[in-house]
PDB file of C-alpha atoms in Angstrom:
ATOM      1  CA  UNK Y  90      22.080  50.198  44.518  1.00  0.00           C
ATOM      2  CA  UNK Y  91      18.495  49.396  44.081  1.00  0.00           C
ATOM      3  CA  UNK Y  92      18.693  47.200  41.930  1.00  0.00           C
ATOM      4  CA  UNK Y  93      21.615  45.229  43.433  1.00  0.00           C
ATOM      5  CA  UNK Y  94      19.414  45.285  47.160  1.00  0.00           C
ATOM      6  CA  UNK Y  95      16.583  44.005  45.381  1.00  0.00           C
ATOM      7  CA  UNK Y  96      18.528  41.078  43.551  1.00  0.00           C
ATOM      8  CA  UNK Y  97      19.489  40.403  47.018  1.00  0.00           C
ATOM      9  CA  UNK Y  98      15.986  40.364  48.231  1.00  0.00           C
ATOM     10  CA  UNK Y  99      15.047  37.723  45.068  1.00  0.00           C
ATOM     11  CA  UNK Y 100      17.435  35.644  46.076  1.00  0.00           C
ATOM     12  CA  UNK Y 101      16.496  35.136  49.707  1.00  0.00           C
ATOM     13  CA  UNK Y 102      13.122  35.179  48.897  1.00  0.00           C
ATOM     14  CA  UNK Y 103      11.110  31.090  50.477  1.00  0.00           C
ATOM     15  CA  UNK Y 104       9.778  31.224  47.377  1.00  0.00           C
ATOM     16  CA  UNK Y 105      12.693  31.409  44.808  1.00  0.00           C
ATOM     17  CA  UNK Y 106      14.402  29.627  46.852  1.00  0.00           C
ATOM     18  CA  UNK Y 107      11.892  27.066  46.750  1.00  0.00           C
ATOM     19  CA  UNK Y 108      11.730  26.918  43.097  1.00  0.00           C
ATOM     20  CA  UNK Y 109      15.672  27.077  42.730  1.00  0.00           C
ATOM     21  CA  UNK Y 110      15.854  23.471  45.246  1.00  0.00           C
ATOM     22  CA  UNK Y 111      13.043  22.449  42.498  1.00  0.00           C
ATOM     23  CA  UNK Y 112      15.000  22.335  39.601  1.00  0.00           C
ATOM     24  CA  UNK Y 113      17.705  20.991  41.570  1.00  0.00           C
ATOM     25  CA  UNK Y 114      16.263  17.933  42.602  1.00  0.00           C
ATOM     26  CA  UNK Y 115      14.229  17.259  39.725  1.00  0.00           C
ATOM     27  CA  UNK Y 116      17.457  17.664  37.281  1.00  0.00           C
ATOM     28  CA  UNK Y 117      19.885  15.537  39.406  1.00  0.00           C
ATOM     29  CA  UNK Y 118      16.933  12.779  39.249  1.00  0.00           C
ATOM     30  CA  UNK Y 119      16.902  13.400  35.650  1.00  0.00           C
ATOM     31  CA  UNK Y 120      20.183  12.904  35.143  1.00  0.00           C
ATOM     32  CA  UNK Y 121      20.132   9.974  37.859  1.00  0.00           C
ATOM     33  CA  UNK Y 122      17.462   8.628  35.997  1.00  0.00           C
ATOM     34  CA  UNK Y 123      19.567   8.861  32.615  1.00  0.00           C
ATOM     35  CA  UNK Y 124      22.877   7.405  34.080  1.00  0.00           C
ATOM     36  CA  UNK Y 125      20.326   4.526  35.115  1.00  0.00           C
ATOM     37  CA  UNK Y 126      19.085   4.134  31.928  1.00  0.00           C
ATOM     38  CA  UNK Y 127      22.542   4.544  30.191  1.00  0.00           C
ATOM     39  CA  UNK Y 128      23.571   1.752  32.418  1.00  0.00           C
ATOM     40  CA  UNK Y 129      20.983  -0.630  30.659  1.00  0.00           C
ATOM     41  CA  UNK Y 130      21.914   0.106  27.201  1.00  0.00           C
ATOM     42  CA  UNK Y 131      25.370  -0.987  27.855  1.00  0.00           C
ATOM     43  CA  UNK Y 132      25.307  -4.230  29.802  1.00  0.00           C
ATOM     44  CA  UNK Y 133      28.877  -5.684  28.762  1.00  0.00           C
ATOM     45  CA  UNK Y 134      29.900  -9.158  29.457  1.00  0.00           C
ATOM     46  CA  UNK Y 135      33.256  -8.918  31.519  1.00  0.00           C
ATOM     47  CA  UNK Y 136      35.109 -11.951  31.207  1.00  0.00           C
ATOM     48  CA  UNK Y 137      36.912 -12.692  27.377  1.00  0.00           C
ATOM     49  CA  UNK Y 138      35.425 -14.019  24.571  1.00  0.00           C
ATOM     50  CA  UNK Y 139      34.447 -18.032  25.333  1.00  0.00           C
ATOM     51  CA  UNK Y 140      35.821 -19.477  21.994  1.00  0.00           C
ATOM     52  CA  UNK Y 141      34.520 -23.214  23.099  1.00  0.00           C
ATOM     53  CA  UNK Y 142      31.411 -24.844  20.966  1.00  0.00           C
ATOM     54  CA  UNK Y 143      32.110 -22.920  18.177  1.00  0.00           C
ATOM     55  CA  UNK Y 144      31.505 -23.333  14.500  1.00  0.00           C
ATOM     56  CA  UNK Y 145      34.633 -25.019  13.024  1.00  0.00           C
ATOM     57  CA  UNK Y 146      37.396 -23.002  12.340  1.00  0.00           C
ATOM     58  CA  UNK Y 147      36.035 -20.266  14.342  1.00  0.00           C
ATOM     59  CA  UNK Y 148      39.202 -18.329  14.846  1.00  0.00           C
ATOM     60  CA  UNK Y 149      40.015 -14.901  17.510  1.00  0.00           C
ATOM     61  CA  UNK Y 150      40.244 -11.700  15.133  1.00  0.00           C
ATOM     62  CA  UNK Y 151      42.090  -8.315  16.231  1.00  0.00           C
ATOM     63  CA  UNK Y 152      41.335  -4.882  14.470  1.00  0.00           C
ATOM     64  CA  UNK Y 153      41.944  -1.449  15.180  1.00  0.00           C
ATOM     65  CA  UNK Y 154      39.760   1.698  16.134  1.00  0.00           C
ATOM     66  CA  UNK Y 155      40.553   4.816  14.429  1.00  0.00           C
ATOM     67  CA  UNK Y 156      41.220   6.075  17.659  1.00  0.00           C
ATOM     68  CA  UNK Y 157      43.744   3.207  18.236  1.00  0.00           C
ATOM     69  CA  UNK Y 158      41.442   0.996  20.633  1.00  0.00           C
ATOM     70  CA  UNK Y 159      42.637  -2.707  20.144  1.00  0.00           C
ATOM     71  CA  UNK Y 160      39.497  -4.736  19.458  1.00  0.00           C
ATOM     72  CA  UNK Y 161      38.854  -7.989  19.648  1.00  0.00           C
ATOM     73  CA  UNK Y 162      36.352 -10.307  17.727  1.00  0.00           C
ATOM     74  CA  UNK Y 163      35.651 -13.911  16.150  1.00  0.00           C
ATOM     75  CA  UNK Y 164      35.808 -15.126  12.115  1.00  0.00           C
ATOM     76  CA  UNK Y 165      34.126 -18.101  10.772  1.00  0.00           C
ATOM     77  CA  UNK Y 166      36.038 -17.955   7.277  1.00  0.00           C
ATOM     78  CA  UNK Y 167      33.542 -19.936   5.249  1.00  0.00           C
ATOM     79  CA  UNK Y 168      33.520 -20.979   1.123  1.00  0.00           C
ATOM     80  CA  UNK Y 169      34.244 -18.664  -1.173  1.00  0.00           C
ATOM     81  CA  UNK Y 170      30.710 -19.182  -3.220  1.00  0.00           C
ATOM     82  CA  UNK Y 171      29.169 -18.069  -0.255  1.00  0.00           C
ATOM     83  CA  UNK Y 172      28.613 -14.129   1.375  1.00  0.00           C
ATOM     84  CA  UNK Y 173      30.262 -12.893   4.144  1.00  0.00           C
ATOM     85  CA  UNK Y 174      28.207 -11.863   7.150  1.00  0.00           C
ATOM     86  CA  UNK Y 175      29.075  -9.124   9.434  1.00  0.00           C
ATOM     87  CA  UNK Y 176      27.325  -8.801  12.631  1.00  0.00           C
ATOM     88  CA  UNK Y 177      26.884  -6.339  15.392  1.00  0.00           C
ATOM     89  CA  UNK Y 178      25.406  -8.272  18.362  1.00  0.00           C
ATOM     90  CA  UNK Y 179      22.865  -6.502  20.889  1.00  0.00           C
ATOM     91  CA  UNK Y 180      23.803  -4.434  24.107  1.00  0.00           C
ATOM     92  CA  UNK Y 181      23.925  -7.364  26.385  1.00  0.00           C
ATOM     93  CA  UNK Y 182      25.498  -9.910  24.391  1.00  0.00           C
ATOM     94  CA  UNK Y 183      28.830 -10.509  22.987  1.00  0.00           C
ATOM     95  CA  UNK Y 184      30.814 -11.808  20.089  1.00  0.00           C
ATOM     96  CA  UNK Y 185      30.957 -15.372  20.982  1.00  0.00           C
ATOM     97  CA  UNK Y 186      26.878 -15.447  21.947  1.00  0.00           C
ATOM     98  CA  UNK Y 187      26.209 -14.088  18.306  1.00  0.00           C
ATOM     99  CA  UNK Y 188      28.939 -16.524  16.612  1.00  0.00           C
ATOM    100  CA  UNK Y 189      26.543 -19.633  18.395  1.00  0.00           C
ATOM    101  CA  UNK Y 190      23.537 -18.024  17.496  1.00  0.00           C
ATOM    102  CA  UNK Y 191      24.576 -17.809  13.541  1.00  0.00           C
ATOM    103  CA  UNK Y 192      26.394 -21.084  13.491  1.00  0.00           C
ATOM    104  CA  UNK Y 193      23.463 -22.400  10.933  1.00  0.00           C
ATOM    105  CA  UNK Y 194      24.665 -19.965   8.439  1.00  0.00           C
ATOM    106  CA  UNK Y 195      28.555 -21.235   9.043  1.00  0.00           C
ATOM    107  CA  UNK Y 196      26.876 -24.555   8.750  1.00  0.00           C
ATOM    108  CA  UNK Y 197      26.016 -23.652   5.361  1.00  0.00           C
ATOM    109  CA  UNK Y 198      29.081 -22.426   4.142  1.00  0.00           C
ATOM    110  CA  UNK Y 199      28.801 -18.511   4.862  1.00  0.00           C
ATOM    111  CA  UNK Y 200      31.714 -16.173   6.274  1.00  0.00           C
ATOM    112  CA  UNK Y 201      31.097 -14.536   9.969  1.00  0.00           C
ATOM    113  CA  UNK Y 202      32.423 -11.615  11.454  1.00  0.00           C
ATOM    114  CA  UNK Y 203      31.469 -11.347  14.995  1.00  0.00           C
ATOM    115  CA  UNK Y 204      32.066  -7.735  15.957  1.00  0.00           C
ATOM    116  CA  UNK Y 205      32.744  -7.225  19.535  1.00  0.00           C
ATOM    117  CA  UNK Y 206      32.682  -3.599  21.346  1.00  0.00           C
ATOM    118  CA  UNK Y 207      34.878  -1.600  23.354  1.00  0.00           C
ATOM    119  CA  UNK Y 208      34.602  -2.058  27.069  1.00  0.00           C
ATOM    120  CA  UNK Y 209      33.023  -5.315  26.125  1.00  0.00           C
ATOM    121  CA  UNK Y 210      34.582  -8.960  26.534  1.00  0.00           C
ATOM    122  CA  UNK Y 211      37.699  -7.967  27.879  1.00  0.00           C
ATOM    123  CA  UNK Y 212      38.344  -4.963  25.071  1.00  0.00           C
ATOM    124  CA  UNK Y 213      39.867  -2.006  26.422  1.00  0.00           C
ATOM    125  CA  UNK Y 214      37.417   1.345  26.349  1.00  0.00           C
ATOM    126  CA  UNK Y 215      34.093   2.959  27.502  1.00  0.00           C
ATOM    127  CA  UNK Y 216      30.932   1.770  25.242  1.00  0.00           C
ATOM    128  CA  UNK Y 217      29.057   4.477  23.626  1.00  0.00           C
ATOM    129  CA  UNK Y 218      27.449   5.838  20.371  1.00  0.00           C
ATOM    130  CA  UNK Y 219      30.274   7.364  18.574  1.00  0.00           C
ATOM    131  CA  UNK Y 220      32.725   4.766  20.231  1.00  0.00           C
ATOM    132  CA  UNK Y 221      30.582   1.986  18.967  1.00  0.00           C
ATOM    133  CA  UNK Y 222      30.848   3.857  15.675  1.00  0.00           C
ATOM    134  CA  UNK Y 223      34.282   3.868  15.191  1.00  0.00           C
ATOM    135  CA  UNK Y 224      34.585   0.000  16.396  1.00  0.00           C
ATOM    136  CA  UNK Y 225      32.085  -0.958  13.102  1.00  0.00           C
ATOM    137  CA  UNK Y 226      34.253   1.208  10.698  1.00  0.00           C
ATOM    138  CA  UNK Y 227      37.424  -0.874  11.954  1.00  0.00           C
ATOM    139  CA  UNK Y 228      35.519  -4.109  11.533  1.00  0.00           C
ATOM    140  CA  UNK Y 229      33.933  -3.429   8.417  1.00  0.00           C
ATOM    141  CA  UNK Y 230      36.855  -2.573   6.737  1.00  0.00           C
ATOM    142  CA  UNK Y 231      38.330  -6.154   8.006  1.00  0.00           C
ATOM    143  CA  UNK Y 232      35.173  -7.682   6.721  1.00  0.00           C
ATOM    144  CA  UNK Y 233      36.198  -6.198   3.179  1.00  0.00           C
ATOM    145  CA  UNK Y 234      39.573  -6.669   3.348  1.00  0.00           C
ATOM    146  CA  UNK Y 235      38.761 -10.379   4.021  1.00  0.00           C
ATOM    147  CA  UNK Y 236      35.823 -10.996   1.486  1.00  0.00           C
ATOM    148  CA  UNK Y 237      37.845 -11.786  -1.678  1.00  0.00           C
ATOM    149  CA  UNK Y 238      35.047  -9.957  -3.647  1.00  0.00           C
ATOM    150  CA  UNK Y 239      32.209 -12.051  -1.838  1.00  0.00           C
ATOM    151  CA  UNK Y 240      29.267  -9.855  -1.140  1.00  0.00           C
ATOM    152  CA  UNK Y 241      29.366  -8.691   2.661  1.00  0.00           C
ATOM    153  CA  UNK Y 242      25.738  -8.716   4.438  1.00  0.00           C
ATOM    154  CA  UNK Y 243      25.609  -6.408   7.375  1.00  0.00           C
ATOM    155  CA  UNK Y 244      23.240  -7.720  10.539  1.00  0.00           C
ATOM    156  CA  UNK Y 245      22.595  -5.826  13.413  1.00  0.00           C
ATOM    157  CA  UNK Y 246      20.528  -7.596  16.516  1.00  0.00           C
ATOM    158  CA  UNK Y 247      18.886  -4.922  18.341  1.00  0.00           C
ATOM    159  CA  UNK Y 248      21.559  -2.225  19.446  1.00  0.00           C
ATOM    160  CA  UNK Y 249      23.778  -3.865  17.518  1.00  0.00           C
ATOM    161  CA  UNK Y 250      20.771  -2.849  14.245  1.00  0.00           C
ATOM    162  CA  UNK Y 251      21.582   0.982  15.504  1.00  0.00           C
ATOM    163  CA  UNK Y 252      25.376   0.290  15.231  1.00  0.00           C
ATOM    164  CA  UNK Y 253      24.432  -1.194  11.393  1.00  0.00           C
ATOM    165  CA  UNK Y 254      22.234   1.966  10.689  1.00  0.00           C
ATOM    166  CA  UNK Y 255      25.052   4.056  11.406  1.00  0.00           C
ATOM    167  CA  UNK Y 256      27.413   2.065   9.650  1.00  0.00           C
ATOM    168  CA  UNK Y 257      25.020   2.819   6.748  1.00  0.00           C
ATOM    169  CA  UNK Y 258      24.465   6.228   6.656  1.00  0.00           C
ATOM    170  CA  UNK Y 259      29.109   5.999   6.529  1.00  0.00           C
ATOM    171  CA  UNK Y 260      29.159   3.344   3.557  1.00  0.00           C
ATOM    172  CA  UNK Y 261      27.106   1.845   0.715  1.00  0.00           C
ATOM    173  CA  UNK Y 262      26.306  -2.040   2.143  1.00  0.00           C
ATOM    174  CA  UNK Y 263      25.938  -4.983   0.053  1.00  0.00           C
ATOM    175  CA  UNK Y 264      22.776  -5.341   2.238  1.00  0.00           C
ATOM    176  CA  UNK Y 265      21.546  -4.521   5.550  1.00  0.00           C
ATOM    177  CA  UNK Y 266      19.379  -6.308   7.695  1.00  0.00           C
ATOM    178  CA  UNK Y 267      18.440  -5.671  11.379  1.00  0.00           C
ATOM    179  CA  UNK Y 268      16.454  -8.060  13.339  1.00  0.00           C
ATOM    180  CA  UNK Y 269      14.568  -6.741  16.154  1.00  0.00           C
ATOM    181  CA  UNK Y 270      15.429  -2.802  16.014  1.00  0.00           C
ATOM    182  CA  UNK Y 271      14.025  -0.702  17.385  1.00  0.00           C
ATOM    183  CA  UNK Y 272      13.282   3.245  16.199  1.00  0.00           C
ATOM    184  CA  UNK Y 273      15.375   5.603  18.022  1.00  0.00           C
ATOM    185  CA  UNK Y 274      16.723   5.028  21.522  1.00  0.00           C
ATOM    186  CA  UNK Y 275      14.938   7.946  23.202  1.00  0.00           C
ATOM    187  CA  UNK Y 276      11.966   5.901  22.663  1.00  0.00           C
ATOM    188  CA  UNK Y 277      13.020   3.305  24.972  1.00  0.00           C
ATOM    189  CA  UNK Y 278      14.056   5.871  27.322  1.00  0.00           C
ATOM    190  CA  UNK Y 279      11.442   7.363  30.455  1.00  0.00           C
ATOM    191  CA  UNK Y 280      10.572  10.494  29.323  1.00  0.00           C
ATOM    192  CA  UNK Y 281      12.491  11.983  32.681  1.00  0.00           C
ATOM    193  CA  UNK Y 282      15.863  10.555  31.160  1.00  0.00           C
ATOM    194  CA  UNK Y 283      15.587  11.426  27.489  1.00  0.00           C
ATOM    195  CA  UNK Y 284      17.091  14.820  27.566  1.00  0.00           C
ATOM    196  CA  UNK Y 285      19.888  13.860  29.288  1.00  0.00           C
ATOM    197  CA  UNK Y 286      20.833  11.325  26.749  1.00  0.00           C
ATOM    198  CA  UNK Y 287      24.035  11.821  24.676  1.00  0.00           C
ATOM    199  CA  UNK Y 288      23.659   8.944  22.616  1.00  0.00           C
ATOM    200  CA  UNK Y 289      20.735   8.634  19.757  1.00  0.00           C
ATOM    201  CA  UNK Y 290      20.916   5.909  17.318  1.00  0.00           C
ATOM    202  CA  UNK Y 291      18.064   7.578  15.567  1.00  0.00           C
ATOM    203  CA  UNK Y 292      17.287   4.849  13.135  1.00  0.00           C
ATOM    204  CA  UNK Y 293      14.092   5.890  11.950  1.00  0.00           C
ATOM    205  CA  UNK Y 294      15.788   8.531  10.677  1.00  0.00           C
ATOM    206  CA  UNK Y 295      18.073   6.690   9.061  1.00  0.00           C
ATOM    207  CA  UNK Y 296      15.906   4.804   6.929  1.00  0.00           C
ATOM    208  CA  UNK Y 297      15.373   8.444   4.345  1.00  0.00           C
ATOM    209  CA  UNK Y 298      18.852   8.188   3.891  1.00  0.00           C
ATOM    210  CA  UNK Y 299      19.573   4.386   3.396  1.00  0.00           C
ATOM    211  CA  UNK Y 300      20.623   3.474  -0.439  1.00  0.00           C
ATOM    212  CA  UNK Y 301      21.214   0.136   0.099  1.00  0.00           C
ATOM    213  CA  UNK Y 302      18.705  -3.287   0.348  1.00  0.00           C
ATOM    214  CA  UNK Y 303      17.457  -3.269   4.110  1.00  0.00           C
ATOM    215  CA  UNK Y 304      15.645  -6.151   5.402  1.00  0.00           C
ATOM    216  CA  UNK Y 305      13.694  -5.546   8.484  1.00  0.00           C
ATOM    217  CA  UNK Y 306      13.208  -9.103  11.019  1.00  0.00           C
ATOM    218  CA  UNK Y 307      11.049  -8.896  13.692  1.00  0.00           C
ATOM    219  CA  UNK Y 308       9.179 -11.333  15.816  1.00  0.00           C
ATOM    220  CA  UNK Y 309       5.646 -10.733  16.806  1.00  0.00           C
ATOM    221  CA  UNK Y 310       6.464 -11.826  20.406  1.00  0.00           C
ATOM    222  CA  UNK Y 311       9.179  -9.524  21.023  1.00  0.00           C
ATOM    223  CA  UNK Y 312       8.545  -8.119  24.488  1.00  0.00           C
ATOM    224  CA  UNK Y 313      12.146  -6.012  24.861  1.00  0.00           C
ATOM    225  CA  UNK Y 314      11.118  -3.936  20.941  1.00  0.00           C
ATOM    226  CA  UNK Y 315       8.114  -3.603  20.424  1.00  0.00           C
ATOM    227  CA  UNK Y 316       5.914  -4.679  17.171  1.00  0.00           C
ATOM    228  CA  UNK Y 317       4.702  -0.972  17.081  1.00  0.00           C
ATOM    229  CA  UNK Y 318       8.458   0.396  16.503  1.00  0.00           C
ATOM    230  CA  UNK Y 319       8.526  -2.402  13.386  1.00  0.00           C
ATOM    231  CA  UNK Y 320       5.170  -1.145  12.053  1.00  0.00           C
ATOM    232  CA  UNK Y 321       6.561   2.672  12.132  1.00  0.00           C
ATOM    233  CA  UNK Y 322      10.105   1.777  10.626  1.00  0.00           C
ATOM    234  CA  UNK Y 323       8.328  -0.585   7.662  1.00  0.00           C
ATOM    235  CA  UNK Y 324       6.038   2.361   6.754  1.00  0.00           C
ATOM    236  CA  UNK Y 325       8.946   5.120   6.976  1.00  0.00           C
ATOM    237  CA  UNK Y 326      10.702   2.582   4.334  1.00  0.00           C
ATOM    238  CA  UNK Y 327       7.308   2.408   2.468  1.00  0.00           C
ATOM    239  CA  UNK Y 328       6.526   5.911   2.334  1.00  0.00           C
ATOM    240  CA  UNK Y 329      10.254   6.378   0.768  1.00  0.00           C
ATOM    241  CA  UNK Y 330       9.916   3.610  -1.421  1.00  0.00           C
ATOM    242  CA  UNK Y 331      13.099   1.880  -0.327  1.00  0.00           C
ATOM    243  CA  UNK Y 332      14.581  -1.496  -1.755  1.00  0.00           C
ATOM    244  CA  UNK Y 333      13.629  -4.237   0.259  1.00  0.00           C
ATOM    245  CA  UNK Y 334      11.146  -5.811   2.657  1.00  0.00           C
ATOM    246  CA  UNK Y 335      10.158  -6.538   6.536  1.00  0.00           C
ATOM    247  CA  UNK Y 336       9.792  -9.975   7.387  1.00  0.00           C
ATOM    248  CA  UNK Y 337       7.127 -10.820  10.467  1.00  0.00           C
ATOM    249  CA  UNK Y 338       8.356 -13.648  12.220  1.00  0.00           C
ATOM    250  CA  UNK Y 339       4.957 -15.395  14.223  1.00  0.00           C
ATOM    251  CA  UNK Y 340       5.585 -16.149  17.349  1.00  0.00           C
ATOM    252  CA  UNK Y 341       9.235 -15.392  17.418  1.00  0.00           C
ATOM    253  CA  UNK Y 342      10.788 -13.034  20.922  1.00  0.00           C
ATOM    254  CA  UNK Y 343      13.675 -10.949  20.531  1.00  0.00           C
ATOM    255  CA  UNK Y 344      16.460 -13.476  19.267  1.00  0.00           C
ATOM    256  CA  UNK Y 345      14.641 -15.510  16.567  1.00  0.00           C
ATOM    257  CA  UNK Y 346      15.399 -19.207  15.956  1.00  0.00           C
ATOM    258  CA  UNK Y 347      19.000 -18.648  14.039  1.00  0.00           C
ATOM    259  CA  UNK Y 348      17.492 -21.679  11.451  1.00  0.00           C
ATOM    260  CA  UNK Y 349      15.369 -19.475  10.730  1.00  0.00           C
ATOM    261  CA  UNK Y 350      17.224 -16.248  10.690  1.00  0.00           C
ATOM    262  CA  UNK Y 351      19.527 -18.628   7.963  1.00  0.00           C
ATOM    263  CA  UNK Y 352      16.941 -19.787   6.135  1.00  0.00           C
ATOM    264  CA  UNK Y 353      15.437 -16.003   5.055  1.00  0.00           C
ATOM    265  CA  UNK Y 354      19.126 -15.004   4.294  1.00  0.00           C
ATOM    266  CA  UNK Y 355      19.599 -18.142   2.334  1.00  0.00           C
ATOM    267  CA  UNK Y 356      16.193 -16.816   0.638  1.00  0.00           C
ATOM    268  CA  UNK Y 357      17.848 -13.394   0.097  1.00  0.00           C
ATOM    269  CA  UNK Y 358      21.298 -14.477  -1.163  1.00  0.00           C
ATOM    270  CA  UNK Y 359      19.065 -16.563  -4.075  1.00  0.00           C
ATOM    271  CA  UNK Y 360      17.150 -13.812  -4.906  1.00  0.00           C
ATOM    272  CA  UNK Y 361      20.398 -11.372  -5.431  1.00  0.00           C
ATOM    273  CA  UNK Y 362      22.096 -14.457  -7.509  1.00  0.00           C
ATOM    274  CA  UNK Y 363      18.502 -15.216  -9.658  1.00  0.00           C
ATOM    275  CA  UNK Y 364      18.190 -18.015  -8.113  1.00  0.00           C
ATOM    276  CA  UNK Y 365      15.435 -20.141  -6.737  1.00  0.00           C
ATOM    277  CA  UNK Y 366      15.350 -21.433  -3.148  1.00  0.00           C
ATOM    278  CA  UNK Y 367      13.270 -23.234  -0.411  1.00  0.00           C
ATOM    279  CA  UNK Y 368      10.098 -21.088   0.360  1.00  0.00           C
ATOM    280  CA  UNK Y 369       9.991 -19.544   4.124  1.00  0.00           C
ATOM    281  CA  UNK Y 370       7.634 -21.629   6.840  1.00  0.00           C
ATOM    282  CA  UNK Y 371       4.111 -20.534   6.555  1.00  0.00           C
ATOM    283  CA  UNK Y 372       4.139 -18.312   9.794  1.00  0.00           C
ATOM    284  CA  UNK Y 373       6.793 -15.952   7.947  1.00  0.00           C
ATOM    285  CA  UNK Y 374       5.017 -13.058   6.339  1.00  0.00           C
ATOM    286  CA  UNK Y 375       7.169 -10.970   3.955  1.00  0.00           C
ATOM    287  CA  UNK Y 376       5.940  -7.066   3.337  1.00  0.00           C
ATOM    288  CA  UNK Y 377       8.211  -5.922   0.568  1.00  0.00           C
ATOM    289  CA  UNK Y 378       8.731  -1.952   0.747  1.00  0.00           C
ATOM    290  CA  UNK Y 379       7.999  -1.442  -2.893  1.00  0.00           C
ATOM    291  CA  UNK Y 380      11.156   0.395  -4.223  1.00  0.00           C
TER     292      UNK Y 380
END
């Protein structure tokens, strides 16, 4: 009985009871803070994908989720002597944006496969992590399916490089290259939010495991990733002596000129076929990894 009365007491003591509306308040504007939050990493476009001033040939694509989600997304077919590229667009953006933005490298004869989300551009679905996951396995194995044996390079803008990662750490890429990534999401989370966050894309974490070519873009002007999250991800590659190189675009934001996004794949596709190619403008700096 003693102890039950003094329980009692505890819990109408000011004091606990103080503490107790406390936690309260500060978790619900923690987890406020991370819906918030969870609403800016996930900013999808709502009306269907805008197939007008496209590449040529630019067709509508349909795949399947493992989880049955219909998803739609845009091809560019391109020549045969040329790769495939497979990209996963940022968390704002969708598949027709990206398909513009790369229409130098259709211009040139390479594939595209536009990857679009669930919940985004009309697809059915909720947007997140493991979601997002699934949605690059079904597109991916489209991308194969449709290569004809041509080499399949795997770009991820942004969110859309976190998407890649994981696609990674699943299968052994061709090549993977992610312009403007950043390290793990929690890092461009408040602190308040971060616990409360169920998705990760831990990249930098990803990089021990990659056994693949990774090619790291980022401009020097980028004000939405920082150059700071480049510099750490380069020397986690370094340190691990992985295959392949950063590339510091001068002056470039967050969605580098896609000439010149073109022009360092052209310079990559060469090098993987021993070929020679035009050099990269001046204000390109190339830091190879050293594996």
């Amino acid at each position: 009985m003693a102890i039950v009365s003094g329980r009692a007491k505890a819990l109408h003591c000011p004091e606990a009871a103080l503490l107790f509306a406390f936690i309260l308040s500060v978790t619900v504007a923690s987890s406020a803070s991370a819906q918030i939050f969870r609403d800016r990493i996930y900013r999808p476009p709502t009306h269907r994908l805008d197939m007008t001033n496209l590449p040529t040939e630019a067709d509508a694509i349909h795949v399947k989720a493992a989880d049955g989600t219909d998803l739609t997304g845009i091809e560019v077919r391109g020549r045969s002597d040329r790769p495939l590229v497979l990209i996963f667009h940022g968390n704002g953006s969708g598949a027709d944006d990206t398909t513009r933005w790369f229409a130098p490298l259709a211009d040139r004869g390479y594939g595209i496969i536009a990857a679009e989300y669930r919940g985004y551009s009309g697809n059915p679905g909720t947007p997140s992590e493991a979601g997002l996951a699934q949605d690059a396995d079904a597109f991916y194995a489209y991308a194969k399916a449709r290569s004809q044996g041509r080499p399949v390079l795997v770009i991820g803008h942004s969110l859309g490089g976190g998407v890649a990662f994981g696609l990674a750490m699943r299968q052994r890429l061709d090549a993977l290259i992610t312009i403007g990534v950043f390290t793990r999401l929690k890092a461009m989370a408040p602190k308040i939010a971060r616990a409360f966050l169920a998705d990760r894309y831990d990249n930098l974490a990803a990089v021990a495991a990659l056994d693949e070519p990774w090619f790291l873009l980022h401009g020097t002007a980028d004000d939405v990733v920082s150059t700071a999250m480049a510099n750490e991800l380069h020397n986690a590659a370094v340190r691990r002596r992985k295959s392949g190189a950063s590339f510091a675009l001068a002056g470039a934001n967050h969605h580098p000129n896609g000439e010149l996004v073109a022009d360092i794949i052209d310079l990559l596709t060469a090098q993987s076929q021993g070929r020679t190619s035009m050099p990269l403008p001046p204000f390109v700096k190339t830091y190879p990894f050293g594996g």
